[in-house]
């Protein structure tokens, strides 16, 4: 999957995001006729990949793998934004969410991972994972501070407005 998406990554860097790029011949006249022997139109590949990623089984597999990566991040004691696999999984989930609008609007782009998701939601989720591990290993539950008392409200806000946060939290 990474090898398939590499050209879109370099296209996004080199040409201002690659929005709506279409391969045409003869100075912009597309004369392939649309027959079965014509050259495939590579401009909608991201949308088609997104539709595959949007399939419920694939989508939940990606979300479950993101949760596993968050658990791994907690074990290694690093920030979620520093885990390249988690960042890539987030980008794939975003592609699955945005694919319908891409195909409808004919604007194809492999976005960078949502910074707020990486720097706000995932650390909160990692804190919950850590709390759960600590609660399981200690005889008495850890008293929560005033800062962690606000976390359920902030997580609820994330879950109300972000579909990626919803699916990751559900798994």
Tab-separated table of C-alpha atoms in Angstrom:
chain	number	residue	atom	x	y	z
A	1	UNK	CA	0.000	0.000	0.000
A	2	UNK	CA	2.859	2.338	0.807
A	3	UNK	CA	4.393	1.698	-2.624
A	4	UNK	CA	1.098	2.482	-4.343
A	5	UNK	CA	0.709	5.784	-2.495
A	6	UNK	CA	4.321	7.004	-2.902
A	7	UNK	CA	3.650	8.773	-6.239
A	8	UNK	CA	0.804	10.732	-4.647
A	9	UNK	CA	3.057	11.755	-1.779
A	10	UNK	CA	5.684	13.149	-4.148
A	11	UNK	CA	2.967	14.713	-6.323
A	12	UNK	CA	1.539	16.514	-3.302
A	13	UNK	CA	4.947	17.950	-2.457
A	14	UNK	CA	5.997	18.844	-5.988
A	15	UNK	CA	2.897	20.384	-7.536
A	16	UNK	CA	0.992	22.131	-4.802
A	17	UNK	CA	-1.010	19.178	-3.563
A	18	UNK	CA	-1.978	17.516	-6.839
A	19	UNK	CA	-5.579	18.665	-6.574
A	20	UNK	CA	-7.655	17.609	-9.501
A	21	UNK	CA	-4.739	16.608	-11.691
A	22	UNK	CA	-5.779	14.688	-14.759
A	23	UNK	CA	-3.530	13.093	-17.315
A	24	UNK	CA	-4.409	14.343	-20.774
A	25	UNK	CA	-2.737	14.269	-24.140
A	26	UNK	CA	-2.485	16.689	-27.044
A	27	UNK	CA	-2.348	19.867	-25.048
A	28	UNK	CA	-5.255	19.065	-22.768
A	29	UNK	CA	-7.589	17.301	-25.213
A	30	UNK	CA	-8.500	13.929	-23.838
A	31	UNK	CA	-9.054	11.802	-26.935
A	32	UNK	CA	-8.939	8.270	-25.591
A	33	UNK	CA	-12.621	7.711	-26.336
A	34	UNK	CA	-13.252	5.824	-23.120
A	35	UNK	CA	-13.073	2.417	-24.746
A	36	UNK	CA	-11.682	-0.717	-23.186
A	37	UNK	CA	-8.371	-0.274	-24.994
A	38	UNK	CA	-7.827	3.259	-23.732
A	39	UNK	CA	-5.228	4.246	-21.186
A	40	UNK	CA	-6.535	4.162	-17.597
A	41	UNK	CA	-7.183	7.501	-15.931
A	42	UNK	CA	-4.856	7.588	-12.937
A	43	UNK	CA	-6.375	10.709	-11.438
A	44	UNK	CA	-9.073	8.881	-9.491
A	45	UNK	CA	-6.880	6.141	-8.024
A	46	UNK	CA	-6.907	7.832	-4.610
A	47	UNK	CA	-10.697	7.886	-4.615
A	48	UNK	CA	-10.860	4.225	-5.557
A	49	UNK	CA	-8.304	3.257	-2.914
A	50	UNK	CA	-10.346	5.275	-0.429
A	51	UNK	CA	-13.489	3.325	-1.331
A	52	UNK	CA	-11.626	0.082	-0.614
A	53	UNK	CA	-10.377	1.500	2.686
A	54	UNK	CA	-13.918	2.654	3.480
A	55	UNK	CA	-15.210	-0.927	3.401
A	56	UNK	CA	-16.310	-1.601	7.010
A	57	UNK	CA	-14.059	-4.615	7.527
A	58	UNK	CA	-10.981	-2.845	6.171
A	59	UNK	CA	-11.831	0.379	7.989
A	60	UNK	CA	-12.183	-1.361	11.352
A	61	UNK	CA	-9.011	-3.371	10.686
A	62	UNK	CA	-7.120	-0.086	10.203
A	63	UNK	CA	-8.723	1.366	13.339
A	64	UNK	CA	-7.832	-1.717	15.384
A	65	UNK	CA	-4.257	-1.532	14.152
A	66	UNK	CA	-4.176	2.149	15.182
A	67	UNK	CA	-5.251	1.121	18.695
A	68	UNK	CA	-2.515	-1.512	18.761
A	69	UNK	CA	0.001	1.130	17.717
A	70	UNK	CA	-1.218	3.402	20.515
A	71	UNK	CA	-0.715	0.545	22.970
A	72	UNK	CA	2.781	0.081	21.549
A	73	UNK	CA	3.459	3.813	21.894
A	74	UNK	CA	2.501	3.590	25.571
A	75	UNK	CA	4.870	0.636	26.059
A	76	UNK	CA	7.749	2.454	24.328
A	77	UNK	CA	6.917	5.729	26.127
A	78	UNK	CA	6.947	7.940	23.041
A	79	UNK	CA	4.482	10.444	21.657
A	80	UNK	CA	1.901	9.080	19.212
A	81	UNK	CA	2.888	11.677	16.595
A	82	UNK	CA	6.422	10.178	16.544
A	83	UNK	CA	5.183	6.742	15.440
A	84	UNK	CA	5.382	6.651	11.632
A	85	UNK	CA	3.059	3.650	11.338
A	86	UNK	CA	0.361	5.353	13.409
A	87	UNK	CA	0.680	8.497	11.292
A	88	UNK	CA	0.325	6.422	8.092
A	89	UNK	CA	-2.681	4.537	9.497
A	90	UNK	CA	-4.290	7.882	10.344
A	91	UNK	CA	-3.740	9.055	6.777
A	92	UNK	CA	-5.351	5.871	5.429
A	93	UNK	CA	-8.348	6.341	7.715
A	94	UNK	CA	-8.647	9.947	6.504
A	95	UNK	CA	-8.500	8.757	2.897
A	96	UNK	CA	-11.349	6.351	3.626
A	97	UNK	CA	-13.417	9.132	5.177
A	98	UNK	CA	-12.784	11.644	2.367
A	99	UNK	CA	-13.004	9.319	-0.648
A	100	UNK	CA	-16.648	9.986	-1.514
A	101	UNK	CA	-16.169	13.728	-1.647
A	102	UNK	CA	-12.967	13.229	-3.678
A	103	UNK	CA	-14.797	11.187	-6.288
A	104	UNK	CA	-17.766	13.553	-6.327
A	105	UNK	CA	-15.705	16.734	-6.647
A	106	UNK	CA	-12.893	15.234	-8.772
A	107	UNK	CA	-10.291	16.677	-6.389
A	108	UNK	CA	-7.833	13.964	-5.381
A	109	UNK	CA	-5.350	14.473	-2.571
A	110	UNK	CA	-3.534	12.242	-0.073
A	111	UNK	CA	-3.664	14.561	2.926
A	112	UNK	CA	-1.170	14.700	5.732
A	113	UNK	CA	-2.399	13.241	9.011
A	114	UNK	CA	-4.622	15.537	11.045
A	115	UNK	CA	-2.312	17.323	13.486
A	116	UNK	CA	-5.031	17.682	16.123
A	117	UNK	CA	-5.703	13.947	15.965
A	118	UNK	CA	-2.000	13.167	16.419
A	119	UNK	CA	-1.254	15.772	19.075
A	120	UNK	CA	-4.512	15.855	21.052
A	121	UNK	CA	-6.775	12.821	20.600
A	122	UNK	CA	-4.149	10.058	20.415
A	123	UNK	CA	-2.277	11.273	23.530
A	124	UNK	CA	-5.583	11.334	25.434
A	125	UNK	CA	-6.331	7.823	24.239
A	126	UNK	CA	-2.792	6.748	25.202
A	127	UNK	CA	-3.399	8.189	28.681
A	128	UNK	CA	-6.548	6.069	28.992
A	129	UNK	CA	-4.606	2.984	27.907
A	130	UNK	CA	-1.920	3.771	30.466
A	131	UNK	CA	-4.501	4.326	33.213
A	132	UNK	CA	-6.110	0.995	32.367
A	133	UNK	CA	-2.746	-0.774	32.566
A	134	UNK	CA	-1.945	0.901	35.880
A	135	UNK	CA	-5.354	0.027	37.309
A	136	UNK	CA	-4.807	-3.598	36.352
A	137	UNK	CA	-1.381	-3.843	37.982
A	138	UNK	CA	-2.016	-1.979	41.240
A	139	UNK	CA	-4.110	-3.162	44.160
A	140	UNK	CA	-5.774	0.228	44.613
A	141	UNK	CA	-6.941	2.476	41.789
A	142	UNK	CA	-4.930	5.604	41.106
A	143	UNK	CA	-6.631	8.824	42.189
A	144	UNK	CA	-7.211	11.054	39.213
A	145	UNK	CA	-6.053	14.647	39.235
A	146	UNK	CA	-8.136	17.646	38.215
A	147	UNK	CA	-6.457	17.590	34.791
A	148	UNK	CA	-7.576	14.034	34.048
A	149	UNK	CA	-11.103	14.702	35.326
A	150	UNK	CA	-11.606	16.931	32.261
A	151	UNK	CA	-10.466	14.206	29.848
A	152	UNK	CA	-13.847	12.435	29.539
A	153	UNK	CA	-15.454	15.702	28.455
A	154	UNK	CA	-12.703	16.429	25.942
A	155	UNK	CA	-12.824	12.883	24.605
A	156	UNK	CA	-16.589	13.230	24.255
A	157	UNK	CA	-16.066	16.389	22.197
A	158	UNK	CA	-13.658	14.520	19.930
A	159	UNK	CA	-16.089	11.634	19.534
A	160	UNK	CA	-18.945	13.963	18.613
A	161	UNK	CA	-17.080	15.765	15.830
A	162	UNK	CA	-14.501	13.391	14.336
A	163	UNK	CA	-15.353	10.119	12.592
A	164	UNK	CA	-11.787	8.799	12.808
A	165	UNK	CA	-11.758	9.386	16.571
A	166	UNK	CA	-15.101	7.562	16.779
A	167	UNK	CA	-13.944	4.437	14.977
A	168	UNK	CA	-10.584	4.270	16.802
A	169	UNK	CA	-12.286	4.720	20.180
A	170	UNK	CA	-14.921	2.070	19.389
A	171	UNK	CA	-12.333	-0.583	18.671
